[in-house]
Short mmCIF file of C-alpha atoms and ligand atoms in Angstrom, two decimals:
data_model
loop_
_atom_site.label_atom_id
_atom_site.label_comp_id
_atom_site.label_asym_id
_atom_site.label_seq_id
_atom_site.Cartn_x
_atom_site.Cartn_y
_atom_site.Cartn_z
CA MET K 1 -14.72 -34.00 24.02
CA LYS K 2 -14.10 -30.41 25.51
CA LEU K 3 -11.33 -28.87 23.74
CA ALA K 4 -8.73 -26.96 26.99
CA LYS K 5 -9.51 -23.75 25.98
CA SER K 6 -5.96 -22.73 24.97
CA GLN K 7 -5.99 -24.69 21.97
CA THR K 8 -7.09 -21.05 20.96
CA SER K 9 -4.35 -19.28 20.28
CA PRO K 10 -5.04 -15.79 20.58
CA ASP K 11 -3.71 -15.32 17.13
CA SER K 12 -5.83 -18.36 15.72
CA ARG K 13 -9.03 -15.99 16.66
CA ASN K 14 -7.70 -12.86 15.82
CA ARG K 15 -7.08 -14.59 12.57
CA SER K 16 -11.15 -15.27 12.25
CA THR K 17 -12.03 -12.07 12.24
CA VAL K 18 -10.03 -10.76 9.16
CA PRO K 19 -10.97 -11.09 5.58
CA GLN K 20 -8.72 -14.01 4.00
CA PRO K 21 -7.72 -13.88 0.10
CA ASP K 22 -9.40 -15.22 -2.61
CA ARG K 23 -10.06 -14.73 -5.99
CA LYS K 24 -12.22 -11.67 -5.15
CA SER K 25 -8.76 -9.81 -3.38
CA VAL K 26 -6.58 -7.91 -4.76
CA LEU K 27 -2.87 -7.60 -3.38
CA LEU K 28 -1.95 -3.81 -3.11
CA LEU K 29 1.06 -2.43 -3.50
CA VAL K 30 1.15 1.97 -2.52
CA HIS K 31 5.34 3.18 -4.03
CA LEU K 32 7.33 0.63 -3.23
CA GLN K 33 10.10 2.89 -4.63
CA ASN K 34 13.96 3.77 -3.67
CA ASP K 35 13.46 7.87 -3.19
CA PHE K 36 10.93 6.16 -0.02
CA CYS K 37 13.09 4.73 0.91
CA PRO K 38 16.46 4.60 3.07
CA GLY K 39 18.79 7.00 0.83
CA GLY K 40 16.32 8.05 -0.88
CA ALA K 41 14.96 12.20 -2.22
CA LEU K 42 11.79 12.02 0.56
CA ALA K 43 12.95 9.13 2.86
CA VAL K 44 10.41 7.40 5.27
CA VAL K 45 12.47 6.55 8.52
CA GLU K 46 12.36 1.64 8.50
CA GLY K 47 10.41 2.12 4.48
CA ASP K 48 12.57 -0.70 3.21
CA GLN K 49 11.37 -2.53 5.85
CA VAL K 50 7.87 -3.23 4.41
CA ILE K 51 9.63 -5.00 1.76
CA PRO K 52 9.92 -8.03 3.21
CA VAL K 53 6.32 -8.03 4.61
CA ALA K 54 5.61 -7.80 0.34
CA ASN K 55 7.35 -10.46 -0.43
CA ALA K 56 5.95 -12.95 2.18
CA CYS K 57 2.29 -11.19 1.18
CA ILE K 58 3.78 -11.50 -3.13
CA ARG K 59 4.41 -15.06 -2.56
CA PHE K 60 1.12 -15.48 -1.26
CA PHE K 61 -0.85 -14.27 -3.53
CA THR K 62 1.41 -16.07 -6.72
CA ARG K 63 0.80 -18.75 -4.86
CA GLU K 64 -3.17 -18.54 -4.62
CA GLY K 65 -3.63 -17.70 -7.74
CA PHE K 66 -4.76 -14.40 -6.62
CA SER K 67 -4.29 -10.47 -8.13
CA ILE K 68 -1.01 -8.00 -7.19
CA VAL K 69 -1.14 -4.27 -8.77
CA ALA K 70 1.72 -2.08 -7.96
CA THR K 71 1.46 1.77 -7.62
CA ARG K 72 4.12 4.70 -8.93
CA ASP K 73 4.23 7.62 -7.60
CA TRP K 74 5.65 9.10 -11.80
CA HIS K 75 6.42 11.82 -11.55
CA PRO K 76 6.99 14.12 -15.07
CA GLU K 77 10.46 16.91 -14.27
CA ASN K 78 7.61 20.94 -13.34
CA HIS K 79 6.34 18.50 -11.32
CA CYS K 80 3.65 21.45 -9.36
CA SER K 81 4.34 18.78 -6.74
CA PHE K 82 8.04 20.64 -6.42
CA GLN K 83 9.59 23.24 -4.47
CA ALA K 84 10.89 24.35 -8.03
CA GLN K 85 7.63 25.04 -8.54
CA GLY K 86 5.69 25.66 -4.71
CA GLY K 87 4.85 22.57 -3.43
CA PRO K 88 5.64 21.27 -0.28
CA TRP K 89 8.43 18.42 -1.41
CA HIS K 90 11.52 17.83 -2.94
CA PRO K 91 12.25 16.24 -5.92
CA HIS K 92 10.94 12.21 -5.79
CA CYS K 93 9.96 9.78 -7.69
CA VAL K 94 10.62 12.29 -11.17
CA GLN K 95 9.86 9.92 -14.49
CA GLY K 96 12.23 6.63 -15.29
CA SER K 97 14.82 8.36 -12.61
CA TRP K 98 16.40 5.75 -10.76
CA GLY K 99 14.26 6.89 -7.39
CA SER K 100 11.46 5.70 -9.53
CA GLN K 101 12.74 2.85 -10.16
CA PHE K 102 10.21 -0.21 -6.89
CA HIS K 103 13.20 -1.24 -4.65
CA PRO K 104 15.55 -3.72 -5.99
CA ASP K 105 14.61 -6.05 -3.00
CA LEU K 106 11.26 -6.53 -4.10
CA LYS K 107 10.63 -9.48 -5.73
CA MET K 108 8.17 -8.47 -7.80
CA ALA K 109 5.90 -11.09 -9.17
CA PRO K 110 5.81 -11.53 -13.29
CA GLY K 111 2.00 -10.15 -14.01
CA THR K 112 2.28 -7.41 -11.26
CA LEU K 113 -0.34 -4.33 -12.87
CA ILE K 114 1.27 -1.32 -12.84
CA VAL K 115 -0.33 2.29 -12.42
CA SER K 116 1.55 4.90 -12.74
CA GLY K 117 0.15 8.68 -10.82
CA ALA K 118 0.42 11.91 -9.99
CA THR K 119 1.84 12.15 -14.05
CA ASN K 120 -0.02 15.92 -14.72
CA ALA K 121 2.65 18.07 -14.16
CA ARG K 122 -0.41 20.20 -12.88
CA GLN K 123 -2.12 18.35 -9.64
CA GLU K 124 -1.17 16.90 -6.70
CA ALA K 125 -2.96 13.22 -6.84
CA TYR K 126 -0.93 11.28 -3.52
CA SER K 127 -4.54 8.48 -3.56
CA GLY K 128 -3.91 6.00 -6.54
CA PHE K 129 -7.02 6.07 -7.26
CA ASP K 130 -6.84 10.74 -8.74
CA GLY K 131 -6.22 10.38 -12.71
CA THR K 132 -6.04 6.86 -13.52
CA SER K 133 -7.17 3.70 -13.53
CA LEU K 134 -6.84 2.23 -10.66
CA GLU K 135 -10.87 1.94 -10.37
CA GLU K 136 -11.70 0.41 -13.39
CA ARG K 137 -8.67 -2.63 -13.15
CA LEU K 138 -9.92 -3.03 -10.51
CA GLU K 139 -13.37 -4.11 -11.75
CA ASP K 140 -11.86 -5.74 -14.01
CA LEU K 141 -11.21 -8.30 -12.03
CA GLU K 142 -14.40 -8.39 -9.74
CA VAL K 143 -11.83 -7.46 -6.86
CA GLN K 144 -13.49 -7.69 -4.62
CA THR K 145 -10.75 -7.01 -0.97
CA LEU K 146 -8.03 -4.95 -0.55
CA PHE K 147 -4.59 -6.26 1.04
CA VAL K 148 -3.20 -2.42 1.40
CA ILE K 149 1.36 -2.62 2.13
CA GLY K 150 3.24 1.04 0.80
CA LEU K 151 5.22 4.47 1.73
CA ALA K 152 3.58 6.69 3.15
CA THR K 153 1.32 5.77 5.30
CA ASP K 154 0.32 9.05 6.64
CA TYR K 155 0.11 10.53 2.32
CA CYS K 156 -0.50 8.08 -0.61
CA VAL K 157 -1.68 5.13 1.61
CA LYS K 158 -3.77 6.92 3.40
CA LYS K 159 -5.76 8.73 0.23
CA THR K 160 -5.53 5.87 -1.82
CA VAL K 161 -7.59 3.87 0.97
CA LEU K 162 -9.68 6.46 1.88
CA ASP K 163 -10.87 7.05 -1.42
CA ALA K 164 -11.15 2.80 -1.82
CA CYS K 165 -13.57 2.84 0.80
CA ARG K 166 -15.71 5.38 -0.09
CA LEU K 167 -15.56 3.50 -3.61
CA GLY K 168 -16.88 0.46 -2.04
CA PHE K 169 -14.16 -1.72 -1.37
CA ARG K 170 -14.07 -3.87 1.80
CA VAL K 171 -10.46 -3.23 2.22
CA VAL K 172 -7.26 -4.91 4.54
CA VAL K 173 -4.08 -2.26 5.28
CA LEU K 174 -1.50 -4.15 6.92
CA GLU K 175 -0.13 -2.16 9.78
CA ASP K 176 3.49 -4.21 9.80
CA GLY K 177 3.52 -3.27 5.70
CA VAL K 178 3.53 0.58 6.09
CA ARG K 179 5.14 3.21 7.96
CA GLY K 180 4.35 6.83 7.06
CA ILE K 181 6.47 10.29 6.67
CA ASN K 182 5.34 11.26 9.71
CA ALA K 183 6.38 15.42 9.38
CA GLN K 184 4.63 15.76 12.22
CA PRO K 185 5.22 12.92 14.84
CA LYS K 186 1.44 11.21 15.29
CA ASP K 187 0.36 11.87 11.91
CA SER K 188 0.76 8.10 10.84
CA GLN K 189 -1.25 6.60 13.85
CA LYS K 190 -3.77 9.73 12.72
CA ALA K 191 -3.85 8.82 9.76
CA LEU K 192 -4.98 4.91 11.08
CA GLU K 193 -7.30 5.86 12.56
CA GLU K 194 -9.11 8.13 9.77
CA MET K 195 -8.21 4.80 7.66
CA GLN K 196 -10.14 2.76 10.18
CA ALA K 197 -12.78 5.75 10.37
CA ALA K 198 -13.13 5.32 7.18
CA GLY K 199 -14.31 1.31 7.19
CA ALA K 200 -11.01 0.04 6.76
CA MET K 201 -9.59 -2.57 9.11
CA ILE K 202 -6.10 -2.56 10.54
CA ALA K 203 -4.05 -6.23 10.28
CA ASN K 204 -1.06 -7.60 10.33
CA SER K 205 0.59 -9.76 7.68
CA THR K 206 0.59 -12.28 9.70
CA ASP K 207 -3.39 -12.15 10.31
CA LEU K 208 -3.76 -13.54 7.28
CA GLY K 209 -1.54 -16.67 7.55
CA ILE K 210 0.55 -16.61 5.26
CA PRO K 211 4.24 -18.28 5.60
CA ARG K 212 7.51 -16.04 6.64
C1 VGL J 301 4.30 10.10 -1.50
C2 VGL J 301 5.03 12.54 -0.44
C3 VGL J 301 4.81 12.97 -1.61
C4 VGL J 301 3.42 9.30 -0.59
C5 VGL J 301 4.53 10.20 -3.02
O1 VGL J 301 4.02 8.01 -1.71
O2 VGL J 301 2.66 9.12 0.16
N1 VGL J 301 4.34 11.39 -0.42
N2 VGL J 301 4.85 12.07 -2.92
ZN1 ZN J 302 5.61 11.99 -5.03
#
């Protein structure tokens, strides 16, 4: 029997080209912390809108028994990233502060591995791999593919994804699950293009067949 063309929706066609999560995948949640959401010290416009996307992915990865890792920006209060020390940013994500806590609507799953970054006061660190055990932890889990959600697209998401590509991981950035600072209006778009040029795939959480 011949199938009518209309039986292949654009959505299902796209889905087949996006890697689907499996046992060797990890959901990587980058800096879903209060200070990067509206009301926070370094608020990203619509930063909180990625939380429901993250929650849908968390539910799916948890149900399937796949790994989840959450990075957090975790600065000592005298960090070189802050203006008082000559850095570019207002103080944010100071260890233990309200702003450093994960967004209250984030449904963090038990067993989520938390990786704290930028803990060395004298060193800026935007990538989750920089000065952390993230690479070793992913290797322990035999991870091949990273599905990435988080804040901010043009800083920590970008640097983390570029490192992951360089380290040989397959990387899928979920575009509906990231938002950027956009100090310059097109920074987030440029960041996505840079990540794609480095080998990352840009997809949508709806490409993963995750129920919403
Ligand atoms: C970030 C600026 C300063 C980020 C962290 O998470 O993208 N941006 N610290
Ligand atoms: Zn920071």
